Amino acid sequence: EPKREREPGEQPWEMIMDKKHFKLWRRPIGGTHLYQYRVFGSYTDVTPRQFFNVQLDTEYRKKWDSLVIKLDVIERDVATGSEVIHWVTHFPYPMYSRDYVYVRRYSVDKENNLMVLVSRAVEHPSVPEDPEYVRVRTYESQMVIRPHKTFDENGFDYLLTYSDNPQTVFPRYCVSWMVSSGMPDFLEKLHTAALKAKKLELEVRDYMAVRPTESEGKAGMAAPEHKADGSCGSAQLEFA
């Protein structure tokens, strides 16, 4: 179980996938029919900077993630680097496509050799609900990337914690199955995209270089309960 003290009343983490470089846990969220998920993984063939940048690069994601219908930055705060994103993604037939409006923050902590991406669902006046899609109003994601050596040498571990409410009519076990098959699919697509960017020396925007670092984070990560292949949305956290 992920190393962290449990709060009183919190459910224990249950491991649902255990591979050498990919482990997936879940636990019920009290008072709901939903789960929170946690993924631990590691890669040795791309650098932390590449993996971090590929997650954040919305234009590149439109090319490598076939589930994306729309992915736009609605607003950007130049001072903090936080961004509001509108993301529309296919879900498995016969479900409607989902859309997410989320704020994401990211930071690079050079002192502790960490990168953090945090997302949370928000409302935004310029993106009203669209009757074509089901709006996902509950979404939180946090990814911490820990380099094995430096940001620019191959090898890192990551820990992703994720929950959303995709508002399906399916029972919890069915949604959980979609997540547990979709999350690994998404992360592997992300990894492949990072490898490809590296090999082709694609000009992925360097998010490490575009702003001063500070102690905040973002999660440009995708979630699963999806459609024909497997990804989902992002959002942002306010830090008190």
PDB file of N, CA and C in Angstrom, residues 90-148:
ATOM      1  N   HIS A  90     -13.388  11.290 -26.170  1.00  0.00           N
ATOM      2  CA  HIS A  90     -14.287  10.169 -26.470  1.00  0.00           C
ATOM      3  C   HIS A  90     -14.371   9.232 -25.272  1.00  0.00           C
ATOM      4  N   PHE A  91     -15.539   8.648 -25.080  1.00  0.00           N
ATOM      5  CA  PHE A  91     -15.734   7.584 -24.103  1.00  0.00           C
ATOM      6  C   PHE A  91     -16.180   6.343 -24.882  1.00  0.00           C
ATOM      7  N   PRO A  92     -16.089   5.169 -24.234  1.00  0.00           N
ATOM      8  CA  PRO A  92     -16.450   3.958 -24.975  1.00  0.00           C
ATOM      9  C   PRO A  92     -17.909   3.989 -25.413  1.00  0.00           C
ATOM     10  N   TYR A  93     -18.166   3.486 -26.585  1.00  0.00           N
ATOM     11  CA  TYR A  93     -19.536   3.282 -27.050  1.00  0.00           C
ATOM     12  C   TYR A  93     -20.243   2.407 -26.010  1.00  0.00           C
ATOM     13  N   PRO A  94     -21.493   2.697 -25.621  1.00  0.00           N
ATOM     14  CA  PRO A  94     -22.420   3.680 -26.191  1.00  0.00           C
ATOM     15  C   PRO A  94     -22.471   4.994 -25.412  1.00  0.00           C
ATOM     16  N   MET A  95     -21.435   5.314 -24.668  1.00  0.00           N
ATOM     17  CA  MET A  95     -21.492   6.523 -23.832  1.00  0.00           C
ATOM     18  C   MET A  95     -21.240   7.786 -24.644  1.00  0.00           C
ATOM     19  N   TYR A  96     -21.791   8.879 -24.137  1.00  0.00           N
ATOM     20  CA  TYR A  96     -21.513  10.187 -24.737  1.00  0.00           C
ATOM     21  C   TYR A  96     -20.054  10.580 -24.459  1.00  0.00           C
ATOM     22  N   SER A  97     -19.534  11.458 -25.289  1.00  0.00           N
ATOM     23  CA  SER A  97     -18.223  12.040 -25.009  1.00  0.00           C
ATOM     24  C   SER A  97     -18.315  12.890 -23.739  1.00  0.00           C
ATOM     25  N   ARG A  98     -17.188  12.988 -23.036  1.00  0.00           N
ATOM     26  CA  ARG A  98     -17.122  13.790 -21.805  1.00  0.00           C
ATOM     27  C   ARG A  98     -16.345  15.065 -22.062  1.00  0.00           C
ATOM     28  N   ASP A  99     -16.706  16.126 -21.340  1.00  0.00           N
ATOM     29  CA  ASP A  99     -15.829  17.287 -21.377  1.00  0.00           C
ATOM     30  C   ASP A  99     -15.476  17.743 -19.966  1.00  0.00           C
ATOM     31  N   TYR A 100     -14.263  18.244 -19.860  1.00  0.00           N
ATOM     32  CA  TYR A 100     -13.671  18.677 -18.599  1.00  0.00           C
ATOM     33  C   TYR A 100     -13.214  20.120 -18.756  1.00  0.00           C
ATOM     34  N   VAL A 101     -13.487  20.931 -17.734  1.00  0.00           N
ATOM     35  CA  VAL A 101     -12.852  22.240 -17.649  1.00  0.00           C
ATOM     36  C   VAL A 101     -12.054  22.181 -16.354  1.00  0.00           C
ATOM     37  N   TYR A 102     -10.741  22.325 -16.482  1.00  0.00           N
ATOM     38  CA  TYR A 102      -9.933  22.169 -15.279  1.00  0.00           C
ATOM     39  C   TYR A 102      -8.798  23.167 -15.284  1.00  0.00           C
ATOM     40  N   VAL A 103      -8.330  23.459 -14.073  1.00  0.00           N
ATOM     41  CA  VAL A 103      -7.178  24.338 -13.951  1.00  0.00           C
ATOM     42  C   VAL A 103      -6.000  23.455 -13.569  1.00  0.00           C
ATOM     43  N   ARG A 104      -4.864  23.733 -14.173  1.00  0.00           N
ATOM     44  CA  ARG A 104      -3.684  22.931 -13.870  1.00  0.00           C
ATOM     45  C   ARG A 104      -2.529  23.851 -13.495  1.00  0.00           C
ATOM     46  N   ARG A 105      -1.731  23.388 -12.558  1.00  0.00           N
ATOM     47  CA  ARG A 105      -0.507  24.085 -12.182  1.00  0.00           C
ATOM     48  C   ARG A 105       0.623  23.066 -12.211  1.00  0.00           C
ATOM     49  N   TYR A 106       1.799  23.575 -12.440  1.00  0.00           N
ATOM     50  CA  TYR A 106       2.941  22.664 -12.461  1.00  0.00           C
ATOM     51  C   TYR A 106       4.124  23.388 -11.855  1.00  0.00           C
ATOM     52  N   SER A 107       5.048  22.627 -11.271  1.00  0.00           N
ATOM     53  CA  SER A 107       6.232  23.252 -10.721  1.00  0.00           C
ATOM     54  C   SER A 107       7.405  22.305 -10.811  1.00  0.00           C
ATOM     55  N   VAL A 108       8.570  22.887 -10.831  1.00  0.00           N
ATOM     56  CA  VAL A 108       9.812  22.122 -10.824  1.00  0.00           C
ATOM     57  C   VAL A 108      10.549  22.549  -9.562  1.00  0.00           C
ATOM     58  N   ASP A 109      10.752  21.591  -8.672  1.00  0.00           N
ATOM     59  CA  ASP A 109      11.428  21.865  -7.405  1.00  0.00           C
ATOM     60  C   ASP A 109      12.862  21.347  -7.530  1.00  0.00           C
ATOM     61  N   LYS A 110      13.765  22.261  -7.929  1.00  0.00           N
ATOM     62  CA  LYS A 110      15.148  21.843  -8.194  1.00  0.00           C
ATOM     63  C   LYS A 110      15.862  21.421  -6.910  1.00  0.00           C
ATOM     64  N   GLU A 111      15.500  22.063  -5.818  1.00  0.00           N
ATOM     65  CA  GLU A 111      16.142  21.756  -4.544  1.00  0.00           C
ATOM     66  C   GLU A 111      15.901  20.300  -4.137  1.00  0.00           C
ATOM     67  N   ASN A 112      14.648  19.849  -4.286  1.00  0.00           N
ATOM     68  CA  ASN A 112      14.304  18.480  -3.898  1.00  0.00           C
ATOM     69  C   ASN A 112      14.259  17.512  -5.078  1.00  0.00           C
ATOM     70  N   ASN A 113      14.638  18.008  -6.258  1.00  0.00           N
ATOM     71  CA  ASN A 113      14.707  17.159  -7.458  1.00  0.00           C
ATOM     72  C   ASN A 113      13.351  16.496  -7.764  1.00  0.00           C
ATOM     73  N   LEU A 114      12.300  17.332  -7.823  1.00  0.00           N
ATOM     74  CA  LEU A 114      10.942  16.838  -8.074  1.00  0.00           C
ATOM     75  C   LEU A 114      10.253  17.708  -9.106  1.00  0.00           C
ATOM     76  N   MET A 115       9.293  17.109  -9.813  1.00  0.00           N
ATOM     77  CA  MET A 115       8.397  17.867 -10.688  1.00  0.00           C
ATOM     78  C   MET A 115       6.972  17.495 -10.277  1.00  0.00           C
ATOM     79  N   VAL A 116       6.093  18.484 -10.240  1.00  0.00           N
ATOM     80  CA  VAL A 116       4.729  18.236  -9.771  1.00  0.00           C
ATOM     81  C   VAL A 116       3.735  18.841 -10.758  1.00  0.00           C
ATOM     82  N   LEU A 117       2.671  18.078 -11.054  1.00  0.00           N
ATOM     83  CA  LEU A 117       1.593  18.573 -11.912  1.00  0.00           C
ATOM     84  C   LEU A 117       0.281  18.310 -11.188  1.00  0.00           C
ATOM     85  N   VAL A 118      -0.501  19.346 -11.001  1.00  0.00           N
ATOM     86  CA  VAL A 118      -1.743  19.216 -10.243  1.00  0.00           C
ATOM     87  C   VAL A 118      -2.896  19.791 -11.058  1.00  0.00           C
ATOM     88  N   SER A 119      -4.030  19.089 -11.074  1.00  0.00           N
ATOM     89  CA  SER A 119      -5.201  19.566 -11.818  1.00  0.00           C
ATOM     90  C   SER A 119      -6.466  19.411 -10.981  1.00  0.00           C
ATOM     91  N   ARG A 120      -7.420  20.302 -11.212  1.00  0.00           N
ATOM     92  CA  ARG A 120      -8.707  20.180 -10.535  1.00  0.00           C
ATOM     93  C   ARG A 120      -9.783  20.812 -11.394  1.00  0.00           C
ATOM     94  N   ALA A 121     -10.949  20.188 -11.421  1.00  0.00           N
ATOM     95  CA  ALA A 121     -12.083  20.708 -12.189  1.00  0.00           C
ATOM     96  C   ALA A 121     -12.501  22.075 -11.656  1.00  0.00           C
ATOM     97  N   VAL A 122     -12.835  22.980 -12.593  1.00  0.00           N
ATOM     98  CA  VAL A 122     -13.330  24.307 -12.222  1.00  0.00           C
ATOM     99  C   VAL A 122     -14.469  24.670 -13.174  1.00  0.00           C
ATOM    100  N   GLU A 123     -15.149  25.758 -12.846  1.00  0.00           N
ATOM    101  CA  GLU A 123     -16.123  26.299 -13.802  1.00  0.00           C
ATOM    102  C   GLU A 123     -15.495  27.536 -14.421  1.00  0.00           C
ATOM    103  N   HIS A 124     -15.848  27.783 -15.676  1.00  0.00           N
ATOM    104  CA  HIS A 124     -15.294  28.968 -16.340  1.00  0.00           C
ATOM    105  C   HIS A 124     -16.380  29.559 -17.234  1.00  0.00           C
ATOM    106  N   PRO A 125     -16.597  30.883 -17.125  1.00  0.00           N
ATOM    107  CA  PRO A 125     -17.712  31.505 -17.864  1.00  0.00           C
ATOM    108  C   PRO A 125     -17.630  31.330 -19.385  1.00  0.00           C
ATOM    109  N   SER A 126     -16.415  31.187 -19.916  1.00  0.00           N
ATOM    110  CA  SER A 126     -16.324  31.101 -21.376  1.00  0.00           C
ATOM    111  C   SER A 126     -16.535  29.680 -21.905  1.00  0.00           C
ATOM    112  N   VAL A 127     -16.732  28.715 -20.983  1.00  0.00           N
ATOM    113  CA  VAL A 127     -16.995  27.337 -21.451  1.00  0.00           C
ATOM    114  C   VAL A 127     -18.275  26.803 -20.802  1.00  0.00           C
ATOM    115  N   PRO A 128     -19.438  27.278 -21.283  1.00  0.00           N
ATOM    116  CA  PRO A 128     -20.689  26.735 -20.745  1.00  0.00           C
ATOM    117  C   PRO A 128     -20.855  25.282 -21.164  1.00  0.00           C
ATOM    118  N   GLU A 129     -21.754  24.582 -20.478  1.00  0.00           N
ATOM    119  CA  GLU A 129     -22.001  23.187 -20.846  1.00  0.00           C
ATOM    120  C   GLU A 129     -22.531  23.095 -22.264  1.00  0.00           C
ATOM    121  N   ASP A 130     -22.126  22.031 -22.932  1.00  0.00           N
ATOM    122  CA  ASP A 130     -22.554  21.772 -24.298  1.00  0.00           C
ATOM    123  C   ASP A 130     -23.435  20.525 -24.275  1.00  0.00           C
ATOM    124  N   PRO A 131     -24.649  20.600 -24.828  1.00  0.00           N
ATOM    125  CA  PRO A 131     -25.545  19.435 -24.766  1.00  0.00           C
ATOM    126  C   PRO A 131     -24.978  18.188 -25.451  1.00  0.00           C
ATOM    127  N   GLU A 132     -23.980  18.369 -26.311  1.00  0.00           N
ATOM    128  CA  GLU A 132     -23.378  17.209 -26.975  1.00  0.00           C
ATOM    129  C   GLU A 132     -22.542  16.355 -26.045  1.00  0.00           C
ATOM    130  N   TYR A 133     -22.049  16.952 -24.949  1.00  0.00           N
ATOM    131  CA  TYR A 133     -21.119  16.247 -24.062  1.00  0.00           C
ATOM    132  C   TYR A 133     -21.666  16.176 -22.644  1.00  0.00           C
ATOM    133  N   VAL A 134     -21.142  15.219 -21.890  1.00  0.00           N
ATOM    134  CA  VAL A 134     -21.436  15.158 -20.458  1.00  0.00           C
ATOM    135  C   VAL A 134     -20.300  15.878 -19.727  1.00  0.00           C
ATOM    136  N   ARG A 135     -20.639  16.933 -19.001  1.00  0.00           N
ATOM    137  CA  ARG A 135     -19.623  17.705 -18.277  1.00  0.00           C
ATOM    138  C   ARG A 135     -19.213  16.964 -17.002  1.00  0.00           C
ATOM    139  N   VAL A 136     -17.924  16.730 -16.855  1.00  0.00           N
ATOM    140  CA  VAL A 136     -17.389  16.103 -15.644  1.00  0.00           C
ATOM    141  C   VAL A 136     -17.021  17.220 -14.676  1.00  0.00           C
ATOM    142  N   ARG A 137     -17.733  17.264 -13.550  1.00  0.00           N
ATOM    143  CA  ARG A 137     -17.565  18.388 -12.626  1.00  0.00           C
ATOM    144  C   ARG A 137     -16.635  18.069 -11.461  1.00  0.00           C
ATOM    145  N   THR A 138     -16.366  16.795 -11.266  1.00  0.00           N
ATOM    146  CA  THR A 138     -15.499  16.396 -10.158  1.00  0.00           C
ATOM    147  C   THR A 138     -14.282  15.701 -10.728  1.00  0.00           C
ATOM    148  N   TYR A 139     -13.134  16.333 -10.582  1.00  0.00           N
ATOM    149  CA  TYR A 139     -11.919  15.753 -11.129  1.00  0.00           C
ATOM    150  C   TYR A 139     -10.718  16.317 -10.386  1.00  0.00           C
ATOM    151  N   GLU A 140      -9.837  15.432  -9.938  1.00  0.00           N
ATOM    152  CA  GLU A 140      -8.596  15.873  -9.297  1.00  0.00           C
ATOM    153  C   GLU A 140      -7.484  14.934  -9.686  1.00  0.00           C
ATOM    154  N   SER A 141      -6.320  15.486  -9.933  1.00  0.00           N
ATOM    155  CA  SER A 141      -5.194  14.665 -10.332  1.00  0.00           C
ATOM    156  C   SER A 141      -3.905  15.314  -9.845  1.00  0.00           C
ATOM    157  N   GLN A 142      -3.000  14.483  -9.358  1.00  0.00           N
ATOM    158  CA  GLN A 142      -1.687  15.005  -8.973  1.00  0.00           C
ATOM    159  C   GLN A 142      -0.623  14.020  -9.396  1.00  0.00           C
ATOM    160  N   MET A 143       0.389  14.483 -10.095  1.00  0.00           N
ATOM    161  CA  MET A 143       1.507  13.630 -10.460  1.00  0.00           C
ATOM    162  C   MET A 143       2.804  14.227  -9.926  1.00  0.00           C
ATOM    163  N   VAL A 144       3.579  13.371  -9.264  1.00  0.00           N
ATOM    164  CA  VAL A 144       4.905  13.756  -8.786  1.00  0.00           C
ATOM    165  C   VAL A 144       5.917  12.909  -9.550  1.00  0.00           C
ATOM    166  N   ILE A 145       6.888  13.571 -10.170  1.00  0.00           N
ATOM    167  CA  ILE A 145       7.935  12.885 -10.931  1.00  0.00           C
ATOM    168  C   ILE A 145       9.249  13.059 -10.167  1.00  0.00           C
ATOM    169  N   ARG A 146       9.899  11.930  -9.895  1.00  0.00           N
ATOM    170  CA  ARG A 146      11.168  11.960  -9.162  1.00  0.00           C
ATOM    171  C   ARG A 146      12.271  11.370 -10.045  1.00  0.00           C
ATOM    172  N   PRO A 147      13.163  12.218 -10.560  1.00  0.00           N
ATOM    173  CA  PRO A 147      14.244  11.702 -11.408  1.00  0.00           C
ATOM    174  C   PRO A 147      15.136  10.706 -10.673  1.00  0.00           C
ATOM    175  N   HIS A 148      15.630   9.687 -11.396  1.00  0.00           N
ATOM    176  CA  HIS A 148      16.617   8.792 -10.810  1.00  0.00           C
ATOM    177  C   HIS A 148      17.930   9.541 -10.612  1.00  0.00           C
TER     178      HIS A 148
END
